[in-house]
XYZ file of C-alpha atoms in Angstrom:
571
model
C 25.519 -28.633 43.763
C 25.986 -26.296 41.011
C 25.746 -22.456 41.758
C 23.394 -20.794 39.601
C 25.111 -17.659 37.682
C 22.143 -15.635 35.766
C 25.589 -13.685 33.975
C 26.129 -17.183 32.577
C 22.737 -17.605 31.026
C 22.257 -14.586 29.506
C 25.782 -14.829 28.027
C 24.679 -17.766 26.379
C 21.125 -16.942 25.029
C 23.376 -13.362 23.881
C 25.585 -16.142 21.744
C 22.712 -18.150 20.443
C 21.324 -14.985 18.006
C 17.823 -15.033 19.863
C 18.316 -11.539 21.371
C 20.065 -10.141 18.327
C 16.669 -11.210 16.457
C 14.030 -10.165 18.773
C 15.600 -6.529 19.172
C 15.515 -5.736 15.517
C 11.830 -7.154 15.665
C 11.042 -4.813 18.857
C 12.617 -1.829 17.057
C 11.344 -2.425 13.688
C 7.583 -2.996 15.306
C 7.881 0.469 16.950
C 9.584 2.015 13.635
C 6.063 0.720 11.558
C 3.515 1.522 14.749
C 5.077 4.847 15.146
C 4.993 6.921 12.216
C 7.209 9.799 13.927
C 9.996 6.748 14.495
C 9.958 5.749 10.870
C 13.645 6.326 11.026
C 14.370 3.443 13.270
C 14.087 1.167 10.408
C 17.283 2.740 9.064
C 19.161 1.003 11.840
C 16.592 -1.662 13.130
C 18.009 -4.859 11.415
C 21.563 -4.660 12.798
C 21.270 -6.744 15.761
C 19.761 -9.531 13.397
C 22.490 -9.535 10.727
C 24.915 -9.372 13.291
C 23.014 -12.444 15.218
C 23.247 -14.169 11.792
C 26.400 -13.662 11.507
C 28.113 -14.476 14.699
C 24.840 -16.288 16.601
C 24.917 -20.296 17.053
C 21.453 -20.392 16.161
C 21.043 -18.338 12.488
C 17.080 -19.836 11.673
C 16.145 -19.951 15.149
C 17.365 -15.594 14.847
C 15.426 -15.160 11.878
C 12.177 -16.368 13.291
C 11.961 -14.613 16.773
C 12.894 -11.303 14.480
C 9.928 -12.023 12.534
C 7.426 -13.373 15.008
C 8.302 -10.329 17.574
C 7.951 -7.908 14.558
C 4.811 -9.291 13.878
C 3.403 -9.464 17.368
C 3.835 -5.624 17.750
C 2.335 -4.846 14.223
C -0.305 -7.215 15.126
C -1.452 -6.060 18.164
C -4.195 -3.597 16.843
C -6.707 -6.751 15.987
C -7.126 -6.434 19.950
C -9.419 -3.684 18.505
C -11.814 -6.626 17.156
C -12.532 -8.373 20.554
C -15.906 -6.169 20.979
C -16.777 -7.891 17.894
C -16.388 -11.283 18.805
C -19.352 -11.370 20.866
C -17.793 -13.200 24.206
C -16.898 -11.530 27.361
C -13.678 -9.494 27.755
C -11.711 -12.063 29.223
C -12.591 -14.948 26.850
C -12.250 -11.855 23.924
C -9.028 -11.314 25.256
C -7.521 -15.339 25.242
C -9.064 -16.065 21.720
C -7.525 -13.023 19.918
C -3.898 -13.485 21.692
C -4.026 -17.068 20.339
C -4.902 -15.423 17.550
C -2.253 -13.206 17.211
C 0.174 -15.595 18.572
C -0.736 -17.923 16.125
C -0.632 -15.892 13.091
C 2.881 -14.276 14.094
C 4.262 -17.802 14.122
C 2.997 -18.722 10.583
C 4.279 -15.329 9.132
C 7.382 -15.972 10.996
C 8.049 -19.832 9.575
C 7.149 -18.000 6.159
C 10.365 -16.093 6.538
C 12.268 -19.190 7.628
C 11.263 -20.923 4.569
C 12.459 -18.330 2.138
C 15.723 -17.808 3.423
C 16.428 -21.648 3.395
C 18.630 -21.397 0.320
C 20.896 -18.802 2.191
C 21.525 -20.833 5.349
C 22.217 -23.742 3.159
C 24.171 -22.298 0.080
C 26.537 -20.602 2.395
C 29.025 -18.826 0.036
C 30.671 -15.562 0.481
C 29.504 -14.285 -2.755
C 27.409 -11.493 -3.017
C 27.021 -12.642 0.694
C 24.886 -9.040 1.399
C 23.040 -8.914 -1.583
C 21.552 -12.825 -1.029
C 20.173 -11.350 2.556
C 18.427 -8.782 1.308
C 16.573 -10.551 -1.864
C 15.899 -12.905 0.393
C 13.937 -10.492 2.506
C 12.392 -9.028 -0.472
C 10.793 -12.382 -1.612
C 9.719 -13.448 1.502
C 7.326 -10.675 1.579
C 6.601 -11.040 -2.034
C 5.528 -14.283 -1.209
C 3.133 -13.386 1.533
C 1.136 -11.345 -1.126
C 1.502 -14.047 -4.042
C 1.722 -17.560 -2.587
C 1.066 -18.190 1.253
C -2.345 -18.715 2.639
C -3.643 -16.741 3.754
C -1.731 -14.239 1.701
C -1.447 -10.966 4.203
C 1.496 -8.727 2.943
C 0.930 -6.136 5.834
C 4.191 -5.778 7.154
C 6.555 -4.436 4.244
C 9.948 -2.173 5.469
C 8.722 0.163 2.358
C 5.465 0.973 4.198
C 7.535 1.987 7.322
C 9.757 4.206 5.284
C 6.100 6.027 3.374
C 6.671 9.547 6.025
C 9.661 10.173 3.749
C 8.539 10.126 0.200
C 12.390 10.786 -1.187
C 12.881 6.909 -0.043
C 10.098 6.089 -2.238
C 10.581 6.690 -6.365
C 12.447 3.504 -7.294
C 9.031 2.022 -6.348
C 7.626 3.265 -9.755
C 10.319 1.283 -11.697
C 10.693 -1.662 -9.197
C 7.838 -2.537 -6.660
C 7.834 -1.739 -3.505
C 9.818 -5.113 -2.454
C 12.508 -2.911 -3.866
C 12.631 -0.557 -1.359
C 12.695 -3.069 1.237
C 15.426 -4.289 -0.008
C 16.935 -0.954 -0.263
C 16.296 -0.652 3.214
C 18.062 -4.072 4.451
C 20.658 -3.515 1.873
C 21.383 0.129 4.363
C 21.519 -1.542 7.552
C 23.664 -3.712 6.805
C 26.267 -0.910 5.074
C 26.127 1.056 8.659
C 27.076 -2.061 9.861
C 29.813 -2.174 7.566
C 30.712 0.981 8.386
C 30.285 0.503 12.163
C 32.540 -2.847 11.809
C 35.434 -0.664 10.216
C 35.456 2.490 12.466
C 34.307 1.965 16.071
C 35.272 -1.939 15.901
C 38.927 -0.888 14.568
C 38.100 -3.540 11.448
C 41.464 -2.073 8.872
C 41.558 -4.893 6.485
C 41.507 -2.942 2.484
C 38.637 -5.072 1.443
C 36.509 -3.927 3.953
C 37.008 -0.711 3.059
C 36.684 -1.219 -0.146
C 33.307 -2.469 0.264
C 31.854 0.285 2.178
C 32.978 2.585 -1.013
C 31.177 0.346 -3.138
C 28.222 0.963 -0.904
C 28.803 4.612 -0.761
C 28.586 5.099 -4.486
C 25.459 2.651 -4.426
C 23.544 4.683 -1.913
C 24.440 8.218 -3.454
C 23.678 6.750 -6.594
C 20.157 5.553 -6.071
C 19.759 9.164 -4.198
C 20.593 10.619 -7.394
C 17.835 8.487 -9.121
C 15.375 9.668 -6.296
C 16.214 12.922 -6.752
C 15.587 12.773 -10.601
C 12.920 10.858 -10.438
C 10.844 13.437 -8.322
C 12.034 16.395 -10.998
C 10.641 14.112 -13.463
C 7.158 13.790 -12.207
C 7.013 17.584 -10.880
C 7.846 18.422 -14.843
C 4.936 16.356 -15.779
C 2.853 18.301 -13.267
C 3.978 21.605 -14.399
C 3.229 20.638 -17.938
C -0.294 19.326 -17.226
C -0.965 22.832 -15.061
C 0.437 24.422 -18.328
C -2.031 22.817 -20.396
C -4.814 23.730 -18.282
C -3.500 27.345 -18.613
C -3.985 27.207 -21.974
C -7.334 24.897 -22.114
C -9.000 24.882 -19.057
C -12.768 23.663 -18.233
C -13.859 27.828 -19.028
C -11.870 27.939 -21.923
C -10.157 31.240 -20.149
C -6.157 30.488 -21.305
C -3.027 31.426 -19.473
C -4.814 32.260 -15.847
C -2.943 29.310 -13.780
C 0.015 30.583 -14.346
C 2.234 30.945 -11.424
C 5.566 32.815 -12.201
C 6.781 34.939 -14.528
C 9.320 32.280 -16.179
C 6.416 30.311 -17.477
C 4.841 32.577 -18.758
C 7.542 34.141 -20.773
C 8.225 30.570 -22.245
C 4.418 29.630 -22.776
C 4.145 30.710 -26.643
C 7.504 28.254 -27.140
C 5.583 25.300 -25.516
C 2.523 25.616 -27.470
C 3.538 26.752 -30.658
C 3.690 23.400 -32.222
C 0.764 22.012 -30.776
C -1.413 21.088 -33.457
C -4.051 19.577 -31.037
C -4.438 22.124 -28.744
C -5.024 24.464 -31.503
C -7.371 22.022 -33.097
C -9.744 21.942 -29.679
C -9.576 25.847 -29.341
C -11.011 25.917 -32.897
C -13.589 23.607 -31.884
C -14.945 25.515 -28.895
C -14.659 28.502 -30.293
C -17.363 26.758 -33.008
C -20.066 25.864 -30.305
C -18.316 22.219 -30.690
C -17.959 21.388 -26.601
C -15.131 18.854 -26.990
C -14.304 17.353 -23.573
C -10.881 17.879 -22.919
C -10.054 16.688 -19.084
C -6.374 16.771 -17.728
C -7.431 16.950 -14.205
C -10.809 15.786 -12.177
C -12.298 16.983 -8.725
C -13.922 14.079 -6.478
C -15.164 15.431 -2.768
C -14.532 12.609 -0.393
C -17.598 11.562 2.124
C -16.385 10.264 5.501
C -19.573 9.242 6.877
C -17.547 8.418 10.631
C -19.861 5.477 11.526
C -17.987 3.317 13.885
C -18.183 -0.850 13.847
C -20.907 -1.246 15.795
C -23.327 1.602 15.364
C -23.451 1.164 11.452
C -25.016 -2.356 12.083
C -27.328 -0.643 14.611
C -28.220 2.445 12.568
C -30.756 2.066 9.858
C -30.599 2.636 6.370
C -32.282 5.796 6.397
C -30.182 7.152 9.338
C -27.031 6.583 7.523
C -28.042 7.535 4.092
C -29.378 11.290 5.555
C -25.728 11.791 6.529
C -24.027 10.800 3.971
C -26.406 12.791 1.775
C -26.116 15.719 4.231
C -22.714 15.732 4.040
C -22.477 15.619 0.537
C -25.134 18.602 -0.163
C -24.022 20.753 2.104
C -20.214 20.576 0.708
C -20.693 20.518 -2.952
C -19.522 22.785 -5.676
C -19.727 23.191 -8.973
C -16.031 22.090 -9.501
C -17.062 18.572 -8.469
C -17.223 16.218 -11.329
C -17.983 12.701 -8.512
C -18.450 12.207 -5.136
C -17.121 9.205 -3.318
C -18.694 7.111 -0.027
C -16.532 5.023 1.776
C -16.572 0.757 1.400
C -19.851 -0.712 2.649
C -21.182 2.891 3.431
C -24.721 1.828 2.308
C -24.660 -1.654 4.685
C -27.322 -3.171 1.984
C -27.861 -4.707 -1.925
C -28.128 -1.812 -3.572
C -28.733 -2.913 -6.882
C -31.789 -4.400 -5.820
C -33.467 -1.711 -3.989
C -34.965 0.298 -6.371
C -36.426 3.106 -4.347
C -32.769 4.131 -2.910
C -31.439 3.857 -6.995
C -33.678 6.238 -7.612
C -32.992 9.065 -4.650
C -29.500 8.638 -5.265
C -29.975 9.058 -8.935
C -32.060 11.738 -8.489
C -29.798 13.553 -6.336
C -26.922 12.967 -9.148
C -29.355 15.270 -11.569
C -29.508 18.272 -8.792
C -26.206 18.538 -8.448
C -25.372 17.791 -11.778
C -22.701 14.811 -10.461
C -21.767 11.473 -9.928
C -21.694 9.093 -7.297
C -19.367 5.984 -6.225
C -20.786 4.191 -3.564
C -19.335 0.605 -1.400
C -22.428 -1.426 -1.230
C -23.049 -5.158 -1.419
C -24.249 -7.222 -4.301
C -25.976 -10.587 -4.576
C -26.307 -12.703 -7.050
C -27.792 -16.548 -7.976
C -23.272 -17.346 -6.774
C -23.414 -15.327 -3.054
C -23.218 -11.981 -2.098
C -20.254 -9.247 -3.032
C -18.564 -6.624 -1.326
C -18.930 -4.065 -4.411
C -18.217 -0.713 -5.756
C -21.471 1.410 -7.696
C -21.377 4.060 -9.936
C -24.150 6.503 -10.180
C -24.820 8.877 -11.996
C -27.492 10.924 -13.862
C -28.989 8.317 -16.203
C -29.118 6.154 -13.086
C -26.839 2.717 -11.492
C -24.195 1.831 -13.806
C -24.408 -1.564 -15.316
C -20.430 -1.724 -14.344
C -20.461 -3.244 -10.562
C -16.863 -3.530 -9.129
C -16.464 -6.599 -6.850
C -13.903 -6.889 -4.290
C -11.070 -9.198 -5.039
C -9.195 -9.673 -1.816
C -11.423 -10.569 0.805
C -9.970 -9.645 4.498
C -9.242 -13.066 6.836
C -11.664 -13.938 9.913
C -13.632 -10.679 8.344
C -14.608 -11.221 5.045
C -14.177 -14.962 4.715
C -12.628 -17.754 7.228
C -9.195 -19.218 6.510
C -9.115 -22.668 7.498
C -12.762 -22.757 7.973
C -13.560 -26.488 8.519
C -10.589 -26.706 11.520
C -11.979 -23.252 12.622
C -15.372 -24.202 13.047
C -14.165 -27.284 15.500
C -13.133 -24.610 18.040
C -15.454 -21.505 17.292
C -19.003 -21.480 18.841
C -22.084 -21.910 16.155
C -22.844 -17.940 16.842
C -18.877 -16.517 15.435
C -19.448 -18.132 12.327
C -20.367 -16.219 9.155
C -21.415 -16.657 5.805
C -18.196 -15.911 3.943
C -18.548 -13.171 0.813
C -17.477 -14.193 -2.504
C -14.194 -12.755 -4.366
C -14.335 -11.087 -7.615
C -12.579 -12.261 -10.774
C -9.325 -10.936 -11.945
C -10.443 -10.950 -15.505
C -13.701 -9.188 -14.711
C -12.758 -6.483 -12.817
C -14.132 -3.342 -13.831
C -12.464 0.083 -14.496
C -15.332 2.676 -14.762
C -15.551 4.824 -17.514
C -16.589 8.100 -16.445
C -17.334 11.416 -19.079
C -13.903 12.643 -17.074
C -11.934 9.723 -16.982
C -11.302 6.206 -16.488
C -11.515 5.996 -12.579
C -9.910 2.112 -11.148
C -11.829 1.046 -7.707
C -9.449 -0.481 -4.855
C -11.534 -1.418 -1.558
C -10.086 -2.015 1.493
C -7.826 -4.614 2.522
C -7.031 -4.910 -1.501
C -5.006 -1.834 -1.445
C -2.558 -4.381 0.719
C -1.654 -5.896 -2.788
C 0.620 -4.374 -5.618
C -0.749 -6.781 -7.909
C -4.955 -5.324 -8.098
C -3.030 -1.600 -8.524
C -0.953 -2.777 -11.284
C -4.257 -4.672 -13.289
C -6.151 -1.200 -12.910
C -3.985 0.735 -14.244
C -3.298 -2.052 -17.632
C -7.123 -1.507 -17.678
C -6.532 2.064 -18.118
C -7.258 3.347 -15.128
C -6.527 7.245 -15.140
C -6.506 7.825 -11.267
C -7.089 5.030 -8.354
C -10.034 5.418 -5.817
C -9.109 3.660 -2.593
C -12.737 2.765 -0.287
C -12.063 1.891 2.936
C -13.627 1.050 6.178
C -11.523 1.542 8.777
C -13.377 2.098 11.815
C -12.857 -0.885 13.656
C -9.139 -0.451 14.198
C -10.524 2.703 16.472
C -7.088 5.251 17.283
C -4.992 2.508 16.986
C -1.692 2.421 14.618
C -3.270 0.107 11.824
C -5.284 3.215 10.254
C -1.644 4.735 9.548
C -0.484 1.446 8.677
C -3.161 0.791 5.821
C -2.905 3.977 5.261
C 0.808 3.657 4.115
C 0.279 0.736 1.538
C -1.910 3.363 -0.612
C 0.802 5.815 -0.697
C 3.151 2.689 -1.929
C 0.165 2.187 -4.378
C 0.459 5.837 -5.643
C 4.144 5.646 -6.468
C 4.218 2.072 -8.130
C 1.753 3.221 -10.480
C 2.337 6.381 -10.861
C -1.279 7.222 -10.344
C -2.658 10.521 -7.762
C -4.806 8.179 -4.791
C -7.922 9.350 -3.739
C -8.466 7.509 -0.427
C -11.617 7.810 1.470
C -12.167 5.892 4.648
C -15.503 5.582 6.419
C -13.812 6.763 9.677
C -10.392 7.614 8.191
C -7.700 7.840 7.028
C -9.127 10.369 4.019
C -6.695 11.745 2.476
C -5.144 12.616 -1.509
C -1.898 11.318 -2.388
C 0.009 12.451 -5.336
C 2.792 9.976 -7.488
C 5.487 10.595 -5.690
C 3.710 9.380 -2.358
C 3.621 12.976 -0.488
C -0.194 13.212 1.568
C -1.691 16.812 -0.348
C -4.505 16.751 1.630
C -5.952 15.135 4.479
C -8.981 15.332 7.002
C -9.180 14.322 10.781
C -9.890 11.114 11.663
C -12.962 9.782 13.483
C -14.897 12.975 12.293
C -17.718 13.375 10.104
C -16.321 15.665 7.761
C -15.181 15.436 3.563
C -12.431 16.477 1.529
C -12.485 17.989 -1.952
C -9.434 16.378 -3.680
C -8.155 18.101 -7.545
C -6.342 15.248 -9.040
C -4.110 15.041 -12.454
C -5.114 12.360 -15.130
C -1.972 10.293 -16.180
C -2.522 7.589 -18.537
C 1.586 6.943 -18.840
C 2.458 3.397 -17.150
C 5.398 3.008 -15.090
C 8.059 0.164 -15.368
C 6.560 -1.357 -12.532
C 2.840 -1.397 -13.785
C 4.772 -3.093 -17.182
C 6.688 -5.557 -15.828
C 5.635 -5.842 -12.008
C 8.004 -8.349 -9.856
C 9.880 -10.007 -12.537
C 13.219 -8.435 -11.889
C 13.168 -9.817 -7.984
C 12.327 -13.343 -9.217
C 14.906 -13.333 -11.891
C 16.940 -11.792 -9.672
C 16.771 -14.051 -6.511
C 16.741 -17.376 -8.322
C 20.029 -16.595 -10.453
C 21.979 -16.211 -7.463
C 20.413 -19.737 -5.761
C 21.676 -20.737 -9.370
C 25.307 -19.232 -9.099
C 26.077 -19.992 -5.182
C 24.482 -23.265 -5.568
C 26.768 -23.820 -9.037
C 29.966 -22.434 -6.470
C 28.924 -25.129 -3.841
C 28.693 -27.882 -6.399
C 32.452 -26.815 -7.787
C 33.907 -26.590 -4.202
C 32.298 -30.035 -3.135
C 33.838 -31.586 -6.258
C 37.003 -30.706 -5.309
């Protein structure tokens, strides 16, 4: 009888990969869930690349990095189990089937991307071939798979530390994922040729190569921050000069500016053209910049559903009157923070409308919509004159929330009372951009601001700044509310575009181009922000051209290594 040596097993489930692949997935997890350990990500993916490098089992790697990263990042939709309307111990086996379940799929997503590089195994730009590869597997999560959940990015860990961030506005933020793979795998490099006594020239050779990468796209971070601060400077300038008072020259903050203001102006033929005007009686608008005062209401899950209408309309109202000033141009409530069809109740158009005209404002509201199709999870726009005819319907509808994936096999396991009428998505083509007296003002709600693609279409719509409405309340103090939180800073950078995110619970908070938080509020208070954000109606690369480059990109080298296999084979 064979003695049993635990030494022995371990040794050989070390060899396989598998342990490689689930501690980058544990570290990663904790890097995304933890915002103060962002900086694990930096070294996180070294036991996988070394696992698919020296590890028997390569796929088998990949997917228990995945599915482990996944269960960690996953774990805050234990927060839903109130919600599912069964006791805590049936709660409790449904949602970690749940989770299980949907790990596994996002997992075997990975797998299937990274096909190509298991089979076309070529030397070649061996490193670069990893990291696309990890790039378009989460650019397929948001474009192809079903259901299409691109939650888990490495750029959304990395969102604490905005100087990581820029190439995002000419690139995507799949970019900066791949930035952060390409890292890992250079310490590696450099951990292979110092502490593992590696000497070979090439070697070192490549870790200069990847020293002058890195310090290069540092460089472009660097610049790329200057670049947008100049723009802010110069927009503060022109406020100086033409602000909503018409008082000139007040904002400014040192003496350098103002010594050089009569050289920046001299030759504007515009500016002098408007000061004519209003010094006629002519009131041309002239907006660089708006003020929106964010409303978080702080109703949690359940006692929004049990509150009536009137209850949570006298807060939200409250709130909103008793932090107004005359500096606001629009208020904003949260997603869903009037729980009813607003565009057919008449009596509520009219309060809210009349409350527009005492405080000379505006209004964007989440509501729902219904029409002879379904019902909508929508955006409104009041104002003065009463409801905008321009509703915004929601694009992206949130899984086992909004709509059921899988809904006929679903409803063969889930009692009669967890089923619900799914909402209906909006169209693409008919989304709406509101045009406001101030600006054109894009609507993003919820579990959309997940997707780079709905950002992008705003902002080819026009959009001058992007309004983010959230409700956030069931994920409770869990690590999800930073986590959504991050993908609207990514949002900010990619387009270029200041972020005014208000959450019905939290996160509220203002977020500038180059992804840095300006202001924020606490969370799971009933409290509101006033926000001063810059119009920009410049588009960045990636709001021109989007994703093309990683496409491109990725398929030319399945072109060249498969071209380099076909050569060798011939031989």
């Amino acid at each position: 009888m064979k003695s049993f040596n635990i030494f022995t097993k371990v040794e050989k489930v070390q060899k396989t990969g598998i342990i490689g692949g689930i501690m980058s997935g544990i570290l990663t997890g904790v890097a995304y869930c933890v915002p103060n350990l962002w900086w694990l990500c930096l070294v996180s993916l070294i036991p996988l690349w070394n696992s698919i490098l020296y590890g028997r089992k390569k796929k088998t790697s990949l997917f228990f990095y995945a599915f482990s990263l996944h269960l960690i990042v996953l774990a805050f939709l234990y927060c839903l189990i109130p919600e599912l309307g069964l006791s805590d111990t049936a709660g409790f086996f449904l949602m970690s089937i749940g989770v299980i379940a949907a790990s596994a799929i996002l997992a075997l997503e990975y797998v299937l991307v990274f096909l190509p590089y298991f089979f076309l195994n070529v030397k070649v730009l061996h490193f670069m071939f990893f990291a696309l590869s990890y790039g378009m597997a989460e650019w397929l999560q948001e474009q192809i798979f079903y259901p299409a959940f691109p939650w888990m990015r490495l750029a959304a860990v990395v969102t604490p530390c905005p100087l990581l961030l820029q190439e995002a506005s000419w690139f995507g933020s799949c970019f900066i994922s791949i930035k952060m793979v390409l890292w890992n795998l250079f310490v590696w490099k450099v951990i292979e040729c110092t502490v593992l006594g590696e000497r070979k020239t090439k070697k070192w050779r490549g870790i200069l190569i990847g020293v002058a990468f890195f310090a290069w796209l540092f460089l472009v971070d660097v610049k790329l921050i200057q670049e947008k601060m100049i723009v802010e400077e110069n927009s503060s300038l022109d406020r100086a000069k033409i602000n909503r008072n018409g008082e000139h020259e007040k904002n400014i903050k040192n003496s350098e500016n103002t010594k050089n203001i009569t050289e920046i102006y001299e030759n504007r033929e515009n500016t002098e053209v408007r000061m004519k005007r209003e010094q006629e009686g002519k009131k041309e608008k002239y907006r660089k910049e708006m003020t929106a005062l964010l409303v978080q209401g702080n109703f949690s899950g359940e006692a929004k559903w049990n509150a009536t209408i009137q209850e949570i309309k006298e807060r939200y109202l409250e709130l909103s009157k008793n932090n107004i000033t005359e500096e606001i141009d629009f208020i904003v409530w949260p997603e869903t923070a009037l729980p009813i069809v607003l565009s057919k109740d008449s009596v509520l158009t009219k309060e809210l409308t009349e409350f527009c005209n005492q405080y000379d404002t505006n209004l964007f509201v989440g509501a729902f919509d219904r029409t002879t199709d379904g019902k909508y999870n929508a955006m409104y726009y009041v104002t003065k004159d009463g409801l905008s005819e321009q509703i915004y319907y929601k694009q992206k509808l949130a899984p086992f929330g909004e709509y059921m994936p899988f809904e006929k096999l679903v409803t063969l396991f889930l009692p009669e009372h967890l089923q619900k009428k799914a909402f209906l998505a909006g169209v693409k083509e008919e989304a709406v951009v509101f045009q406001t007296e101030f600006g054109k003002v894009g609507t993003i709600v919820c579990f959309e601001s997940l997707f780079s693609e709905i950002a992008r279409n705003m902002v080819k719509k026009g959009a001058d700044v992007l309004l983010i409405a959230s409700n956030d309340s069931w994920f409770e103090h869990s690590s999800a509310l930073y986590q959504h939180h991050a993908q609207a800073i990514l949002r900010a950078v990619e387009t270029g575009r200041y972020v005014l995110r208000v959450g019905n619970s939290g996160i509220t908070s203002v977020i500038s181009p180059i992804g840095e938080v300006i202001k924020a509020v606490p969370v799971k208070q009933a409290v509101t922000l006033e926000g001063k954000v810059t119009l920009r109606p410049e588009q960045t690369n990636y709001v021109r051209y989007g994703d093309v480059w990683l496409v491109g990109s990725y398929g030319m080298l399945v072109v060249l290594k498969s071209l380099i296999v076909l050569v060798r084979w011939a031989r």
